[in-house]
Amino acid sequence: MARISNTPSNRPEVIQLLIDGVDRYNPDNVSILEEYLASQCTNRECDAMANLAILKLYQFNNHLINDQVVNNILVKALTTLPEPDFNLCLYMLSEQMANEEAVMRLVKLQDLLEQCRYADFWKTYESDDYFKELTAEVLGFEDSIRANIANAVSMSFQSIEVPNLSSYLNLKDAALSEFIKAQGWTESSNTVTIPVNKDNEAKTTVLVENIKFE
C-alpha cells in the first residue's frame, strides 16, 4: 500500500489550465474546482495545488465559502502527511474559520500524526463519532492514514514488535497480518521484519576534522 501523494497521477487538463493561468482567480471557476475536489474524495487521490486554489478563491470571495468543502480539503491534506499541505491550508483560513470546532478537531489529529503519536491518534479518532463524521466524505481516509504510517515505520525500523505495530495501525489479528503481508514485511515470533531500504539502513559515518594551527 503506497503512501498518499499530494499530486495526482493524472490531473485533468481543465484543472491544469486553471492552476497555471490567471483564471485560478476567477470566482466563476470555483464550482469546477469544488467538483474536482469531490472526485478526489471518491478516487482516493489528492491534488494539493488545486485544493489550495479553492482556498485562495475563498480568501478573495467570502460569499463563496463552503464549510464542507473547507473541511474536506483539510481532511485530504491530513492523508498526505508528512507533506506540509495541512499547514499551508491552515494559513489560508481566516481567524474565524481556523477557530471553528471542526477545524480545531482536525488540527488535533494533525498534531498527533506529526508527533508520530500514532496510538494516541487512533484513540482520539475513535473516542468521538464527530471525528468520523468529519472524515466521512473522504473515501478510504483510515486506509490512507495507515499507508502513511506504514511508510514512516518502514523508514524507521528494520524490525518492530507486533503489539507496537498493532497500536500504530489500529489493526489486530487477521487484519494486521494481511496488512503486513501487503507491505512485503514478514511476521515471526511476535516480531515484524521490514526489508532493509535506503532509509532504515544503518550507515557508518566517518567524521574527519581538519584543524590547522598556525
mmCIF file of C-alpha atoms in Angstrom, residues 31-199:
data_model
loop_
_atom_site.group_PDB
_atom_site.id
_atom_site.type_symbol
_atom_site.label_atom_id
_atom_site.label_comp_id
_atom_site.label_asym_id
_atom_site.label_seq_id
_atom_site.Cartn_x
_atom_site.Cartn_y
_atom_site.Cartn_z
ATOM 1 C CA SER A 31 -17.515 25.202 -8.865
ATOM 2 C CA ILE A 32 -15.145 23.400 -11.263
ATOM 3 C CA LEU A 33 -12.503 23.119 -8.570
ATOM 4 C CA GLU A 34 -15.059 22.023 -5.976
ATOM 5 C CA GLU A 35 -16.308 19.264 -8.279
ATOM 6 C CA TYR A 36 -12.708 18.172 -8.779
ATOM 7 C CA LEU A 37 -12.275 18.012 -5.005
ATOM 8 C CA ALA A 38 -15.379 15.820 -4.781
ATOM 9 C CA SER A 39 -13.813 13.425 -7.278
ATOM 10 C CA GLN A 40 -10.615 13.325 -5.201
ATOM 11 C CA CYS A 41 -12.688 12.327 -2.180
ATOM 12 C CA THR A 42 -14.015 9.287 -4.040
ATOM 13 C CA ASN A 43 -10.963 8.182 -6.055
ATOM 14 C CA ARG A 44 -8.514 8.413 -3.116
ATOM 15 C CA GLU A 45 -6.203 10.863 -4.867
ATOM 16 C CA CYS A 46 -5.181 14.298 -3.659
ATOM 17 C CA ASP A 47 -4.288 17.415 -5.621
ATOM 18 C CA ALA A 48 -2.866 19.919 -3.162
ATOM 19 C CA MET A 49 -2.373 22.688 -5.728
ATOM 20 C CA ALA A 50 -5.976 22.541 -6.920
ATOM 21 C CA ASN A 51 -7.318 22.485 -3.376
ATOM 22 C CA LEU A 52 -5.188 25.450 -2.355
ATOM 23 C CA ALA A 53 -6.623 27.287 -5.360
ATOM 24 C CA ILE A 54 -10.104 26.816 -3.856
ATOM 25 C CA LEU A 55 -8.995 28.323 -0.561
ATOM 26 C CA LYS A 56 -7.381 31.242 -2.382
ATOM 27 C CA LEU A 57 -10.690 31.958 -4.131
ATOM 28 C CA TYR A 58 -12.435 31.792 -0.763
ATOM 29 C CA GLN A 59 -9.974 34.353 0.618
ATOM 30 C CA PHE A 60 -10.987 36.876 -2.019
ATOM 31 C CA ASN A 61 -14.669 35.931 -2.153
ATOM 32 C CA ASN A 62 -16.036 35.249 1.318
ATOM 33 C CA HIS A 63 -19.557 34.750 -0.005
ATOM 34 C CA LEU A 64 -18.361 31.623 -1.826
ATOM 35 C CA ILE A 65 -17.068 29.828 1.276
ATOM 36 C CA ASN A 66 -18.468 26.336 1.725
ATOM 37 C CA ASP A 67 -17.629 24.931 5.159
ATOM 38 C CA GLN A 68 -17.941 21.316 3.994
ATOM 39 C CA VAL A 69 -15.523 21.948 1.134
ATOM 40 C CA VAL A 70 -13.004 23.504 3.536
ATOM 41 C CA ASN A 71 -13.421 20.514 5.830
ATOM 42 C CA ASN A 72 -12.826 18.033 3.006
ATOM 43 C CA ILE A 73 -9.749 19.919 1.827
ATOM 44 C CA LEU A 74 -8.240 19.706 5.326
ATOM 45 C CA VAL A 75 -9.093 16.014 5.649
ATOM 46 C CA LYS A 76 -7.467 15.286 2.280
ATOM 47 C CA ALA A 77 -4.417 17.234 3.449
ATOM 48 C CA LEU A 78 -4.204 15.014 6.524
ATOM 49 C CA THR A 79 -3.834 11.994 4.263
ATOM 50 C CA THR A 80 -0.658 13.390 2.704
ATOM 51 C CA LEU A 81 1.329 13.959 5.908
ATOM 52 C CA PRO A 82 4.266 14.456 6.341
ATOM 53 C CA GLU A 83 3.835 16.758 3.332
ATOM 54 C CA PRO A 84 3.137 20.342 4.530
ATOM 55 C CA ASP A 85 -0.265 20.577 2.797
ATOM 56 C CA PHE A 86 -2.295 20.792 6.007
ATOM 57 C CA ASN A 87 -0.364 23.760 7.370
ATOM 58 C CA LEU A 88 -0.477 25.503 4.003
ATOM 59 C CA CYS A 89 -4.251 25.154 4.045
ATOM 60 C CA LEU A 90 -4.474 26.488 7.600
ATOM 61 C CA TYR A 91 -2.509 29.600 6.649
ATOM 62 C CA MET A 92 -5.174 30.428 4.068
ATOM 63 C CA LEU A 93 -8.089 30.310 6.500
ATOM 64 C CA SER A 94 -9.424 33.375 8.257
ATOM 65 C CA GLU A 95 -9.062 33.550 12.023
ATOM 66 C CA GLN A 96 -12.774 32.887 12.401
ATOM 67 C CA MET A 97 -12.639 29.764 10.240
ATOM 68 C CA ALA A 98 -9.496 28.483 11.962
ATOM 69 C CA ASN A 99 -11.259 28.702 15.326
ATOM 70 C CA GLU A 100 -14.275 26.666 14.259
ATOM 71 C CA GLU A 101 -14.685 23.387 16.114
ATOM 72 C CA ALA A 102 -14.316 21.187 13.025
ATOM 73 C CA VAL A 103 -11.006 22.794 12.071
ATOM 74 C CA MET A 104 -9.677 22.645 15.624
ATOM 75 C CA ARG A 105 -10.565 18.947 15.841
ATOM 76 C CA LEU A 106 -8.661 18.238 12.629
ATOM 77 C CA VAL A 107 -5.683 20.245 13.919
ATOM 78 C CA LYS A 108 -5.667 17.970 16.958
ATOM 79 C CA LEU A 109 -5.411 14.921 14.695
ATOM 80 C CA GLN A 110 -2.650 16.580 12.701
ATOM 81 C CA ASP A 111 -0.627 17.297 15.828
ATOM 82 C CA LEU A 112 -0.749 13.659 16.881
ATOM 83 C CA LEU A 113 0.302 12.426 13.443
ATOM 84 C CA GLU A 114 3.147 14.917 13.123
ATOM 85 C CA GLN A 115 4.414 13.895 16.563
ATOM 86 C CA CYS A 116 4.244 10.233 15.477
ATOM 87 C CA ARG A 117 1.879 9.502 18.359
ATOM 88 C CA TYR A 118 0.002 7.013 16.253
ATOM 89 C CA ALA A 119 -1.633 5.034 19.055
ATOM 90 C CA ASP A 120 -2.919 8.280 20.573
ATOM 91 C CA PHE A 121 -4.165 9.349 17.151
ATOM 92 C CA TRP A 122 -6.382 6.270 16.830
ATOM 93 C CA LYS A 123 -7.602 6.557 20.419
ATOM 94 C CA THR A 124 -8.579 10.165 19.821
ATOM 95 C CA TYR A 125 -10.105 9.446 16.426
ATOM 96 C CA GLU A 126 -12.296 6.681 17.821
ATOM 97 C CA SER A 127 -13.153 8.447 21.072
ATOM 98 C CA ASP A 128 -15.819 10.617 19.449
ATOM 99 C CA ASP A 129 -18.058 9.863 16.464
ATOM 100 C CA TYR A 130 -17.649 13.500 15.433
ATOM 101 C CA PHE A 131 -14.200 12.700 14.061
ATOM 102 C CA LYS A 132 -15.638 10.056 11.752
ATOM 103 C CA GLU A 133 -18.358 12.468 10.677
ATOM 104 C CA LEU A 134 -15.657 14.961 9.710
ATOM 105 C CA THR A 135 -13.855 12.404 7.534
ATOM 106 C CA ALA A 136 -16.932 10.591 6.201
ATOM 107 C CA GLU A 137 -16.864 12.138 2.713
ATOM 108 C CA VAL A 138 -13.204 11.242 2.119
ATOM 109 C CA LEU A 139 -13.324 7.641 0.984
ATOM 110 C CA GLY A 140 -10.543 5.479 2.407
ATOM 111 C CA PHE A 141 -9.387 8.041 4.957
ATOM 112 C CA GLU A 142 -8.309 5.432 7.506
ATOM 113 C CA ASP A 143 -6.519 3.353 4.871
ATOM 114 C CA SER A 144 -4.661 6.450 3.688
ATOM 115 C CA ILE A 145 -3.507 7.255 7.206
ATOM 116 C CA ARG A 146 -2.329 3.671 7.690
ATOM 117 C CA ALA A 147 -0.408 3.804 4.410
ATOM 118 C CA ASN A 148 1.485 6.882 5.554
ATOM 119 C CA ILE A 149 2.137 5.401 8.993
ATOM 120 C CA ALA A 150 3.476 2.253 7.326
ATOM 121 C CA ASN A 151 5.775 4.424 5.237
ATOM 122 C CA ALA A 152 7.114 6.106 8.386
ATOM 123 C CA VAL A 153 7.594 2.720 10.056
ATOM 124 C CA SER A 154 9.493 1.331 7.062
ATOM 125 C CA MET A 155 11.796 4.363 7.151
ATOM 126 C CA SER A 156 12.497 3.977 10.867
ATOM 127 C CA PHE A 157 12.636 0.266 11.670
ATOM 128 C CA GLN A 158 14.159 -2.964 10.421
ATOM 129 C CA SER A 159 12.070 -4.855 12.964
ATOM 130 C CA ILE A 160 9.199 -3.955 15.244
ATOM 131 C CA GLU A 161 7.190 -5.885 17.828
ATOM 132 C CA VAL A 162 3.713 -6.881 16.712
ATOM 133 C CA PRO A 163 1.898 -5.186 19.652
ATOM 134 C CA ASN A 164 3.588 -1.871 18.852
ATOM 135 C CA LEU A 165 2.766 -2.099 15.156
ATOM 136 C CA SER A 166 -0.799 -3.078 16.017
ATOM 137 C CA SER A 167 -1.222 0.071 18.115
ATOM 138 C CA TYR A 168 0.309 2.244 15.377
ATOM 139 C CA LEU A 169 -2.088 0.921 12.722
ATOM 140 C CA ASN A 170 -5.114 0.193 14.906
ATOM 141 C CA LEU A 171 -5.300 -3.290 13.390
ATOM 142 C CA LYS A 172 -5.387 -6.704 15.048
ATOM 143 C CA ASP A 173 -5.219 -10.402 14.259
ATOM 144 C CA ALA A 174 -6.072 -11.320 10.653
ATOM 145 C CA ALA A 175 -6.434 -7.703 9.529
ATOM 146 C CA LEU A 176 -2.966 -6.881 10.841
ATOM 147 C CA SER A 177 -1.412 -9.994 9.286
ATOM 148 C CA GLU A 178 -2.998 -9.146 5.944
ATOM 149 C CA PHE A 179 -1.659 -5.608 6.132
ATOM 150 C CA ILE A 180 1.842 -6.847 6.992
ATOM 151 C CA LYS A 181 1.793 -9.216 4.030
ATOM 152 C CA ALA A 182 0.601 -6.458 1.689
ATOM 153 C CA GLN A 183 3.632 -4.343 2.697
ATOM 154 C CA GLY A 184 6.037 -7.146 1.843
ATOM 155 C CA TRP A 185 7.007 -7.466 5.506
ATOM 156 C CA THR A 186 7.347 -10.769 7.369
ATOM 157 C CA GLU A 187 5.882 -11.742 10.735
ATOM 158 C CA SER A 188 7.529 -14.281 13.017
ATOM 159 C CA SER A 189 7.696 -14.858 16.790
ATOM 160 C CA ASN A 190 5.758 -11.699 17.626
ATOM 161 C CA THR A 191 8.146 -9.598 15.555
ATOM 162 C CA VAL A 192 7.672 -7.979 12.161
ATOM 163 C CA THR A 193 10.757 -7.760 9.966
ATOM 164 C CA ILE A 194 10.991 -4.936 7.450
ATOM 165 C CA PRO A 195 13.321 -5.234 4.447
ATOM 166 C CA VAL A 196 16.385 -3.027 4.539
ATOM 167 C CA ASN A 197 15.990 0.129 2.492
ATOM 168 C CA LYS A 198 17.917 3.356 1.998
ATOM 169 C CA ASP A 199 16.101 4.994 4.912
#
